[in-house]
Amino acid sequence: MSMALRRRGRSGARLGAAGLLALAALAGTGAAHTAAAAPRALPAGCSGTSPITCHYSVSPGNYDVTVSIGGALAGQTEMWVEARRLMLPATRTAAGAVATYSFTVNVRQPEGQPTGQGGTGNPGLDIRFTGSNPQVSAVSVKPATQPLVAYLAGDSTVCDQPAAPYTGWGQMITTAVRPGAVIANYGDSGESSGSFLSNSALFPALLSKVKANDPVFLQFGHNDKQTSASAYRNNLTTMITRVRAKGGVPVLVTPPVRRLFEGNRLTSTALHVNGVGVNLPAEMRAVGAAQGAPVIDLTAKSKALVESLGPSASAQLFLRSAVDGVTDNTHFSQYGATQMGGLLLQSVREQNLSLAAYLR
């Protein structure tokens, strides 16, 4: 079905190269052009002032979305889609100017976590424009033509978290991806490598959609607390084998660290040595080597970041009672998820994985 809708319808501690890369990747630069703008009504399908919400009755699939922000008034606009996936960070437009951005968006039902945790959302495509004074002058939605689909398989640190302050890194990397590629996040809270593999709503559902050359990022460990080394290796190897049978490209991602310190160093629990003594990141690296699969060592990269910040400053990456109303040293704030996503994208570039060609 083809549909075109136009005019219708905290600053943290200094983070070094990895953090700067994340911020640069998510800056939204390079995709906009400006032009004089006359006063415009909201596009059809959109309502409200702050936020501006838009709904399009499309079937599950991938869609090219182009938006023009700005108008007669000066504005500051962010764009979110579906279950809190950030597409455009806060972007300023001067009075009388517009800036046009394009993205490819994955639409599915449920729109967030595949098992429906936190709610299933609405059928179709939902877009929210937030910010101090959001300005939207045009929206276009049309089916995407064979985009590269980057599938994410993982747990609550990856998934599209439906409600703030919890944020998965998978819902933040979307800002960094150019049209022609799309993130399909099948991460789901509480999943281990075994439960994700066996649940029909998770790995089997993801696998049914994989086509040739699609990368499938596999991050597990947080919930493999009692998984034996052999079971963990077998689960990962099974996923690798099945993805390859569909023509996809499996990419292993070691789990990001927890914020658990002894002095100035992270504990073994923080580094994912589980309750039966299995060093899960080491096992994943070994599986990657044995299977010839790329490995993104997010454990090592996040360890370097968290330890460089130290026990106090690293708290901003996670959830803090004073700021977020809850203390949680496993799950990320929006800021922390952005940083973790930046580390992952850094590795995508370093290893020249297929998604790298589509990064802003």
mmCIF file of C-alpha atoms in Angstrom:
data_model
loop_
_atom_site.group_PDB
_atom_site.id
_atom_site.type_symbol
_atom_site.label_atom_id
_atom_site.label_comp_id
_atom_site.label_asym_id
_atom_site.label_seq_id
_atom_site.Cartn_x
_atom_site.Cartn_y
_atom_site.Cartn_z
ATOM 1 C CA MET A 1 0.000 0.000 0.000
ATOM 2 C CA SER A 2 1.427 3.381 -0.979
ATOM 3 C CA MET A 3 0.598 6.482 0.952
ATOM 4 C CA ALA A 4 2.056 9.962 0.638
ATOM 5 C CA LEU A 5 0.962 12.546 3.115
ATOM 6 C CA ARG A 6 2.294 16.017 2.607
ATOM 7 C CA ARG A 7 0.711 18.901 4.453
ATOM 8 C CA ARG A 8 -2.144 16.614 5.203
ATOM 9 C CA GLY A 9 -3.840 14.803 7.059
ATOM 10 C CA ARG A 10 22.351 17.073 31.245
ATOM 11 C CA SER A 11 25.468 17.662 30.636
ATOM 12 C CA GLY A 12 27.584 14.773 31.945
ATOM 13 C CA ALA A 13 31.249 14.206 32.649
ATOM 14 C CA ARG A 14 33.674 14.457 29.733
ATOM 15 C CA LEU A 15 33.523 11.059 28.041
ATOM 16 C CA GLY A 16 36.430 11.015 25.584
ATOM 17 C CA ALA A 17 36.351 9.626 22.050
ATOM 18 C CA ALA A 18 33.587 7.063 22.528
ATOM 19 C CA GLY A 19 31.195 9.526 24.114
ATOM 20 C CA LEU A 20 31.972 12.204 21.571
ATOM 21 C CA LEU A 21 31.334 9.732 18.790
ATOM 22 C CA ALA A 22 27.930 8.943 20.223
ATOM 23 C CA LEU A 23 27.027 12.589 20.455
ATOM 24 C CA ALA A 24 28.246 13.266 16.913
ATOM 25 C CA ALA A 25 26.400 10.277 15.490
ATOM 26 C CA LEU A 26 23.182 11.400 17.122
ATOM 27 C CA ALA A 27 23.434 15.085 16.273
ATOM 28 C CA GLY A 28 21.191 14.847 13.211
ATOM 29 C CA THR A 29 23.541 16.930 11.095
ATOM 30 C CA GLY A 30 23.965 16.561 7.361
ATOM 31 C CA ALA A 31 20.359 15.611 6.569
ATOM 32 C CA ALA A 32 18.714 19.002 6.597
ATOM 33 C CA HIS A 33 18.322 21.915 4.238
ATOM 34 C CA THR A 34 16.666 25.199 4.996
ATOM 35 C CA ALA A 35 14.335 27.377 2.985
ATOM 36 C CA ALA A 36 11.945 30.231 3.569
ATOM 37 C CA ALA A 37 8.662 29.044 5.016
ATOM 38 C CA ALA A 38 5.197 30.532 5.049
ATOM 39 C CA PRO A 39 2.826 29.810 7.932
ATOM 40 C CA ARG A 40 1.564 26.239 7.671
ATOM 41 C CA ALA A 41 -1.239 24.238 9.224
ATOM 42 C CA LEU A 42 -0.431 20.908 10.803
ATOM 43 C CA PRO A 43 -0.247 17.987 8.369
ATOM 44 C CA ALA A 44 -3.347 15.785 8.279
ATOM 45 C CA GLY A 45 -3.220 13.038 10.851
ATOM 46 C CA CYS A 46 -1.471 15.366 13.310
ATOM 47 C CA SER A 47 -2.910 17.241 16.263
ATOM 48 C CA GLY A 48 -1.846 19.132 19.363
ATOM 49 C CA THR A 49 0.747 21.772 20.044
ATOM 50 C CA SER A 50 3.287 20.327 22.511
ATOM 51 C CA PRO A 51 3.536 17.499 21.842
ATOM 52 C CA ILE A 52 2.269 17.244 18.294
ATOM 53 C CA THR A 53 1.057 13.694 17.687
ATOM 54 C CA CYS A 54 0.510 12.077 14.297
ATOM 55 C CA HIS A 55 -1.028 8.724 13.420
ATOM 56 C CA TYR A 56 -0.981 6.882 10.088
ATOM 57 C CA SER A 57 -3.005 3.720 9.528
ATOM 58 C CA VAL A 58 -0.388 1.556 7.843
ATOM 59 C CA SER A 59 0.201 -2.184 8.044
ATOM 60 C CA PRO A 60 3.282 -3.662 9.757
ATOM 61 C CA GLY A 61 6.378 -3.196 7.623
ATOM 62 C CA ASN A 62 9.100 -0.662 6.889
ATOM 63 C CA TYR A 63 8.311 2.892 5.811
ATOM 64 C CA ASP A 64 10.271 5.839 4.484
ATOM 65 C CA VAL A 65 9.259 8.872 6.524
ATOM 66 C CA THR A 66 10.203 12.427 5.568
ATOM 67 C CA VAL A 67 9.367 15.322 7.860
ATOM 68 C CA SER A 68 9.749 19.061 7.514
ATOM 69 C CA ILE A 69 10.139 20.826 10.824
ATOM 70 C CA GLY A 70 9.926 24.559 11.287
ATOM 71 C CA GLY A 71 7.536 27.215 10.098
ATOM 72 C CA ALA A 72 6.544 30.770 10.832
ATOM 73 C CA LEU A 73 7.709 30.545 14.447
ATOM 74 C CA ALA A 74 11.102 29.652 15.857
ATOM 75 C CA GLY A 75 11.059 26.146 17.227
ATOM 76 C CA GLN A 76 12.891 23.369 18.994
ATOM 77 C CA THR A 77 11.684 19.941 17.906
ATOM 78 C CA GLU A 78 12.417 16.310 18.720
ATOM 79 C CA MET A 79 10.896 13.425 16.777
ATOM 80 C CA TRP A 80 9.941 10.086 18.338
ATOM 81 C CA VAL A 81 8.200 7.136 16.709
ATOM 82 C CA GLU A 82 6.291 4.147 18.034
ATOM 83 C CA ALA A 83 7.476 3.001 21.487
ATOM 84 C CA ARG A 84 9.874 5.848 22.326
ATOM 85 C CA ARG A 85 12.303 5.402 19.448
ATOM 86 C CA LEU A 86 14.174 8.662 19.028
ATOM 87 C CA MET A 87 14.600 9.626 15.374
ATOM 88 C CA LEU A 88 15.607 13.283 15.628
ATOM 89 C CA PRO A 89 17.276 14.852 18.684
ATOM 90 C CA ALA A 90 16.308 18.359 19.756
ATOM 91 C CA THR A 91 16.756 20.515 16.653
ATOM 92 C CA ARG A 92 16.298 24.282 16.468
ATOM 93 C CA THR A 93 14.735 26.085 13.521
ATOM 94 C CA ALA A 94 14.636 29.841 13.046
ATOM 95 C CA ALA A 95 11.389 31.669 12.409
ATOM 96 C CA GLY A 96 10.496 31.427 8.735
ATOM 97 C CA ALA A 97 12.676 28.393 7.969
ATOM 98 C CA VAL A 98 12.135 24.671 7.555
ATOM 99 C CA ALA A 99 14.523 21.727 7.795
ATOM 100 C CA THR A 100 13.768 18.411 6.127
ATOM 101 C CA TYR A 101 14.858 15.011 7.450
ATOM 102 C CA SER A 102 14.278 11.485 6.218
ATOM 103 C CA PHE A 103 14.293 8.129 8.001
ATOM 104 C CA THR A 104 13.215 4.534 7.475
ATOM 105 C CA VAL A 105 10.944 3.318 10.283
ATOM 106 C CA ASN A 106 9.999 -0.218 11.292
ATOM 107 C CA VAL A 107 6.306 -0.625 12.147
ATOM 108 C CA ARG A 108 5.116 -3.754 13.932
ATOM 109 C CA GLN A 109 2.463 -4.846 16.400
ATOM 110 C CA PRO A 110 3.107 -4.890 19.324
ATOM 111 C CA GLU A 111 5.089 -1.748 18.565
ATOM 112 C CA GLY A 112 7.505 -2.061 21.501
ATOM 113 C CA GLN A 113 8.543 -5.249 23.261
ATOM 114 C CA PRO A 114 7.397 -8.284 21.248
ATOM 115 C CA THR A 115 5.775 -9.997 24.249
ATOM 116 C CA GLY A 116 3.709 -6.873 24.941
ATOM 117 C CA GLN A 117 5.421 -5.924 28.194
ATOM 118 C CA GLY A 118 4.547 -2.318 29.010
ATOM 119 C CA GLY A 119 1.691 -2.261 26.490
ATOM 120 C CA THR A 120 1.200 -3.111 22.848
ATOM 121 C CA GLY A 121 0.687 0.417 21.524
ATOM 122 C CA ASN A 122 -1.559 1.281 18.590
ATOM 123 C CA PRO A 123 -1.712 -0.443 15.200
ATOM 124 C CA GLY A 124 -0.138 1.696 12.499
ATOM 125 C CA LEU A 125 2.572 4.337 12.737
ATOM 126 C CA ASP A 126 2.655 6.844 15.595
ATOM 127 C CA ILE A 127 4.919 9.900 15.530
ATOM 128 C CA ARG A 128 5.391 12.386 18.363
ATOM 129 C CA PHE A 129 7.064 15.764 17.982
ATOM 130 C CA THR A 130 8.174 17.104 21.336
ATOM 131 C CA GLY A 131 10.458 19.907 22.483
ATOM 132 C CA SER A 132 10.118 23.378 23.920
ATOM 133 C CA ASN A 133 8.153 24.607 20.879
ATOM 134 C CA PRO A 134 7.766 21.839 18.294
ATOM 135 C CA GLN A 135 7.089 22.965 14.729
ATOM 136 C CA VAL A 136 5.995 20.559 11.967
ATOM 137 C CA SER A 137 4.970 21.637 8.491
ATOM 138 C CA ALA A 138 4.928 18.407 6.445
ATOM 139 C CA VAL A 139 5.006 14.626 6.851
ATOM 140 C CA SER A 140 5.349 12.034 4.100
ATOM 141 C CA VAL A 141 4.990 8.265 4.664
ATOM 142 C CA LYS A 142 5.477 5.631 1.985
ATOM 143 C CA PRO A 143 6.504 1.961 1.952
ATOM 144 C CA ALA A 144 10.268 1.421 1.931
ATOM 145 C CA THR A 145 11.767 -0.569 -0.931
ATOM 146 C CA GLN A 146 13.916 -3.429 0.373
ATOM 147 C CA PRO A 147 15.845 -1.581 3.080
ATOM 148 C CA LEU A 148 18.700 -3.212 4.951
ATOM 149 C CA VAL A 149 17.053 -4.327 8.193
ATOM 150 C CA ALA A 150 19.282 -4.492 11.279
ATOM 151 C CA TYR A 151 17.570 -6.802 13.766
ATOM 152 C CA LEU A 152 18.261 -6.508 17.489
ATOM 153 C CA ALA A 153 17.893 -9.509 19.799
ATOM 154 C CA GLY A 154 18.418 -8.942 23.492
ATOM 155 C CA ASP A 155 17.012 -7.968 26.866
ATOM 156 C CA SER A 156 15.822 -4.868 28.726
ATOM 157 C CA THR A 157 19.087 -3.018 28.137
ATOM 158 C CA VAL A 158 18.451 -3.260 24.367
ATOM 159 C CA CYS A 159 14.673 -3.105 23.962
ATOM 160 C CA ASP A 160 12.252 -0.317 23.142
ATOM 161 C CA GLN A 161 11.323 0.599 26.705
ATOM 162 C CA PRO A 162 7.767 1.987 26.645
ATOM 163 C CA ALA A 163 8.070 4.333 29.616
ATOM 164 C CA ALA A 164 10.727 6.728 30.871
ATOM 165 C CA PRO A 165 13.135 6.771 32.602
ATOM 166 C CA TYR A 166 14.090 3.250 31.446
ATOM 167 C CA THR A 167 15.768 3.359 28.031
ATOM 168 C CA GLY A 168 17.338 0.649 25.880
ATOM 169 C CA TRP A 169 20.281 1.464 23.642
ATOM 170 C CA GLY A 170 18.332 0.035 20.696
ATOM 171 C CA GLN A 171 15.811 2.873 20.820
ATOM 172 C CA MET A 172 18.552 5.509 20.713
ATOM 173 C CA ILE A 173 20.711 4.308 17.795
ATOM 174 C CA THR A 174 17.807 4.983 15.432
ATOM 175 C CA THR A 175 18.842 8.636 15.094
ATOM 176 C CA ALA A 176 22.145 7.600 13.550
ATOM 177 C CA VAL A 177 20.727 5.504 10.699
ATOM 178 C CA ARG A 178 20.163 6.964 7.239
ATOM 179 C CA PRO A 179 17.192 6.160 5.008
ATOM 180 C CA GLY A 180 17.645 2.829 3.260
ATOM 181 C CA ALA A 181 18.372 0.991 6.496
ATOM 182 C CA VAL A 182 16.165 0.460 9.519
ATOM 183 C CA ILE A 183 16.417 -0.861 13.073
ATOM 184 C CA ALA A 184 13.961 -3.636 13.986
ATOM 185 C CA ASN A 185 14.277 -4.033 17.754
ATOM 186 C CA TYR A 186 13.076 -7.403 19.045
ATOM 187 C CA GLY A 187 14.721 -6.935 22.447
ATOM 188 C CA ASP A 188 12.472 -7.994 25.323
ATOM 189 C CA SER A 189 12.796 -7.461 29.067
ATOM 190 C CA GLY A 190 13.932 -10.374 31.207
ATOM 191 C CA GLU A 191 15.087 -12.629 28.396
ATOM 192 C CA SER A 192 18.042 -14.983 28.607
ATOM 193 C CA SER A 193 19.683 -16.588 25.591
ATOM 194 C CA GLY A 194 17.534 -19.682 26.128
ATOM 195 C CA SER A 195 14.179 -17.980 26.705
ATOM 196 C CA PHE A 196 14.658 -15.678 23.708
ATOM 197 C CA LEU A 197 15.502 -18.623 21.488
ATOM 198 C CA SER A 198 12.434 -20.640 22.514
ATOM 199 C CA ASN A 199 9.699 -17.967 22.708
ATOM 200 C CA SER A 200 7.717 -17.905 19.450
ATOM 201 C CA ALA A 201 7.234 -14.130 19.735
ATOM 202 C CA LEU A 202 10.980 -13.537 19.881
ATOM 203 C CA PHE A 203 13.699 -15.371 17.942
ATOM 204 C CA PRO A 204 11.341 -17.388 15.706
ATOM 205 C CA ALA A 205 9.356 -14.237 14.849
ATOM 206 C CA LEU A 206 12.537 -12.282 14.136
ATOM 207 C CA LEU A 207 14.032 -15.109 12.071
ATOM 208 C CA SER A 208 10.946 -15.375 9.871
ATOM 209 C CA LYS A 209 11.596 -11.859 8.571
ATOM 210 C CA VAL A 210 15.376 -12.020 8.024
ATOM 211 C CA LYS A 211 16.481 -11.755 4.406
ATOM 212 C CA ALA A 212 19.843 -12.015 2.707
ATOM 213 C CA ASN A 213 22.565 -9.774 4.183
ATOM 214 C CA ASP A 214 20.439 -8.435 7.042
ATOM 215 C CA PRO A 215 22.602 -8.097 10.189
ATOM 216 C CA VAL A 216 21.225 -9.642 13.371
ATOM 217 C CA PHE A 217 22.788 -8.279 16.575
ATOM 218 C CA LEU A 218 22.626 -10.809 19.431
ATOM 219 C CA GLN A 219 23.208 -9.480 22.973
ATOM 220 C CA PHE A 220 22.585 -11.821 25.911
ATOM 221 C CA GLY A 221 24.034 -12.218 29.386
ATOM 222 C CA HIS A 222 22.176 -10.081 31.907
ATOM 223 C CA ASN A 223 19.549 -12.763 32.495
ATOM 224 C CA ASP A 224 21.747 -15.813 31.944
ATOM 225 C CA LYS A 225 22.452 -15.760 35.659
ATOM 226 C CA GLN A 226 22.348 -19.533 36.102
ATOM 227 C CA THR A 227 23.092 -20.636 32.539
ATOM 228 C CA SER A 228 25.911 -23.149 32.176
ATOM 229 C CA ALA A 229 28.781 -22.471 29.796
ATOM 230 C CA SER A 230 27.714 -25.283 27.474
ATOM 231 C CA ALA A 231 24.073 -24.157 27.356
ATOM 232 C CA TYR A 232 25.078 -20.550 26.692
ATOM 233 C CA ARG A 233 27.435 -21.581 23.879
ATOM 234 C CA ASN A 234 24.800 -23.873 22.378
ATOM 235 C CA ASN A 235 22.126 -21.166 22.460
ATOM 236 C CA LEU A 236 24.379 -18.657 20.717
ATOM 237 C CA THR A 237 25.581 -21.212 18.170
ATOM 238 C CA THR A 238 21.998 -22.198 17.363
ATOM 239 C CA MET A 239 21.044 -18.577 16.736
ATOM 240 C CA ILE A 240 24.109 -18.039 14.543
ATOM 241 C CA THR A 241 23.374 -21.155 12.494
ATOM 242 C CA ARG A 242 19.702 -20.305 11.973
ATOM 243 C CA VAL A 243 20.398 -16.685 11.007
ATOM 244 C CA ARG A 244 22.971 -17.821 8.461
ATOM 245 C CA ALA A 245 20.518 -20.358 7.040
ATOM 246 C CA LYS A 246 18.266 -17.401 6.139
ATOM 247 C CA GLY A 247 21.161 -15.531 4.535
ATOM 248 C CA GLY A 248 21.484 -13.096 7.437
ATOM 249 C CA VAL A 249 24.679 -11.990 9.148
ATOM 250 C CA PRO A 250 24.847 -12.745 12.890
ATOM 251 C CA VAL A 251 26.784 -10.272 15.030
ATOM 252 C CA LEU A 252 27.469 -11.165 18.674
ATOM 253 C CA VAL A 253 27.351 -8.323 21.215
ATOM 254 C CA THR A 254 28.768 -8.916 24.691
ATOM 255 C CA PRO A 255 26.523 -7.371 27.385
ATOM 256 C CA PRO A 256 27.201 -3.860 28.727
ATOM 257 C CA VAL A 257 28.416 -3.736 32.310
ATOM 258 C CA ARG A 258 26.425 -3.131 35.447
ATOM 259 C CA ARG A 259 27.485 -0.291 37.738
ATOM 260 C CA LEU A 260 28.831 -2.320 40.665
ATOM 261 C CA PHE A 261 32.163 -1.118 42.033
ATOM 262 C CA GLU A 262 34.762 -2.357 44.476
ATOM 263 C CA GLY A 263 36.866 0.737 44.986
ATOM 264 C CA ASN A 264 37.440 2.164 41.524
ATOM 265 C CA ARG A 265 37.041 -1.141 39.663
ATOM 266 C CA LEU A 266 33.962 -3.015 38.550
ATOM 267 C CA THR A 267 33.151 -6.308 40.232
ATOM 268 C CA SER A 268 33.003 -9.683 38.510
ATOM 269 C CA THR A 269 29.188 -9.535 38.719
ATOM 270 C CA ALA A 270 29.277 -6.194 36.917
ATOM 271 C CA LEU A 271 31.391 -7.870 34.232
ATOM 272 C CA HIS A 272 28.908 -10.739 33.814
ATOM 273 C CA VAL A 273 30.550 -13.632 35.580
ATOM 274 C CA ASN A 274 27.304 -15.370 36.447
ATOM 275 C CA GLY A 275 26.055 -17.227 39.518
ATOM 276 C CA VAL A 276 27.581 -20.533 38.440
ATOM 277 C CA GLY A 277 30.960 -18.984 37.669
ATOM 278 C CA VAL A 278 30.606 -18.660 33.882
ATOM 279 C CA ASN A 279 32.361 -15.666 32.332
ATOM 280 C CA LEU A 280 29.646 -14.963 29.782
ATOM 281 C CA PRO A 281 31.501 -12.342 27.687
ATOM 282 C CA ALA A 282 34.498 -14.677 27.401
ATOM 283 C CA GLU A 283 32.219 -17.518 26.298
ATOM 284 C CA MET A 284 30.600 -15.273 23.689
ATOM 285 C CA ARG A 285 33.991 -14.210 22.342
ATOM 286 C CA ALA A 286 34.967 -17.878 22.077
ATOM 287 C CA VAL A 287 31.768 -18.716 20.183
ATOM 288 C CA GLY A 288 32.411 -15.843 17.807
ATOM 289 C CA ALA A 289 35.933 -17.079 17.125
ATOM 290 C CA ALA A 290 34.788 -20.669 16.626
ATOM 291 C CA GLN A 291 31.942 -19.678 14.313
ATOM 292 C CA GLY A 292 33.731 -16.900 12.447
ATOM 293 C CA ALA A 293 31.089 -14.412 13.553
ATOM 294 C CA PRO A 294 31.799 -10.733 14.262
ATOM 295 C CA VAL A 295 31.879 -9.847 17.964
ATOM 296 C CA ILE A 296 31.217 -6.358 19.305
ATOM 297 C CA ASP A 297 32.797 -6.309 22.754
ATOM 298 C CA LEU A 298 30.368 -3.960 24.440
ATOM 299 C CA THR A 299 31.433 -5.365 27.818
ATOM 300 C CA ALA A 300 34.984 -4.107 27.309
ATOM 301 C CA LYS A 301 33.937 -0.782 25.813
ATOM 302 C CA SER A 302 31.364 -0.041 28.519
ATOM 303 C CA LYS A 303 33.812 -1.153 31.240
ATOM 304 C CA ALA A 304 36.347 1.375 29.974
ATOM 305 C CA LEU A 305 33.716 4.121 29.914
ATOM 306 C CA VAL A 306 32.195 3.369 33.323
ATOM 307 C CA GLU A 307 35.547 2.945 35.095
ATOM 308 C CA SER A 308 36.914 6.109 33.480
ATOM 309 C CA LEU A 309 33.996 8.045 34.956
ATOM 310 C CA GLY A 310 34.346 6.361 38.339
ATOM 311 C CA PRO A 311 31.795 5.320 40.969
ATOM 312 C CA SER A 312 30.170 8.753 41.244
ATOM 313 C CA ALA A 313 30.064 10.252 37.751
ATOM 314 C CA SER A 314 29.107 6.936 36.118
ATOM 315 C CA ALA A 315 25.753 7.082 37.935
ATOM 316 C CA GLN A 316 24.441 9.420 35.222
ATOM 317 C CA LEU A 317 24.545 6.520 32.759
ATOM 318 C CA PHE A 318 22.114 4.517 34.863
ATOM 319 C CA LEU A 319 19.022 5.409 36.925
ATOM 320 C CA ARG A 320 19.310 7.657 39.973
ATOM 321 C CA SER A 321 16.679 8.182 42.635
ATOM 322 C CA ALA A 322 17.215 11.935 42.799
ATOM 323 C CA VAL A 323 16.723 12.330 39.039
ATOM 324 C CA ASP A 324 14.688 9.333 37.924
ATOM 325 C CA GLY A 325 12.793 8.346 41.077
ATOM 326 C CA VAL A 326 14.496 4.956 41.156
ATOM 327 C CA THR A 327 18.035 3.665 41.687
ATOM 328 C CA ASP A 328 19.031 0.990 39.193
ATOM 329 C CA ASN A 329 22.596 0.054 38.304
ATOM 330 C CA THR A 330 21.657 -2.229 35.403
ATOM 331 C CA HIS A 331 19.233 -0.186 33.311
ATOM 332 C CA PHE A 332 20.124 2.981 31.469
ATOM 333 C CA SER A 333 18.917 6.538 31.533
ATOM 334 C CA GLN A 334 18.281 8.097 28.133
ATOM 335 C CA TYR A 335 21.735 9.640 28.390
ATOM 336 C CA GLY A 336 23.320 6.297 29.274
ATOM 337 C CA ALA A 337 21.506 4.437 26.504
ATOM 338 C CA THR A 338 22.725 7.054 24.041
ATOM 339 C CA GLN A 339 26.298 6.498 25.183
ATOM 340 C CA MET A 340 26.005 2.700 24.990
ATOM 341 C CA GLY A 341 24.495 2.983 21.537
ATOM 342 C CA GLY A 342 27.395 5.201 20.520
ATOM 343 C CA LEU A 343 29.863 2.547 21.646
ATOM 344 C CA LEU A 344 28.050 -0.074 19.597
ATOM 345 C CA LEU A 345 28.028 2.153 16.510
ATOM 346 C CA GLN A 346 31.721 2.833 17.011
ATOM 347 C CA SER A 347 32.353 -0.903 16.688
ATOM 348 C CA VAL A 348 30.069 -1.156 13.660
ATOM 349 C CA ARG A 349 32.289 1.412 11.957
ATOM 350 C CA GLU A 350 35.550 -0.104 13.207
ATOM 351 C CA GLN A 351 34.603 -3.543 11.874
ATOM 352 C CA ASN A 352 33.050 -2.120 8.700
ATOM 353 C CA LEU A 353 29.843 -4.067 9.210
ATOM 354 C CA SER A 354 27.118 -3.627 6.607
ATOM 355 C CA LEU A 355 25.179 -1.123 8.734
ATOM 356 C CA ALA A 356 28.195 1.218 8.700
ATOM 357 C CA ALA A 357 27.403 2.330 5.142
ATOM 358 C CA TYR A 358 24.077 3.714 6.368
ATOM 359 C CA LEU A 359 25.264 5.647 9.420
ATOM 360 C CA ARG A 360 25.027 9.421 9.469
#
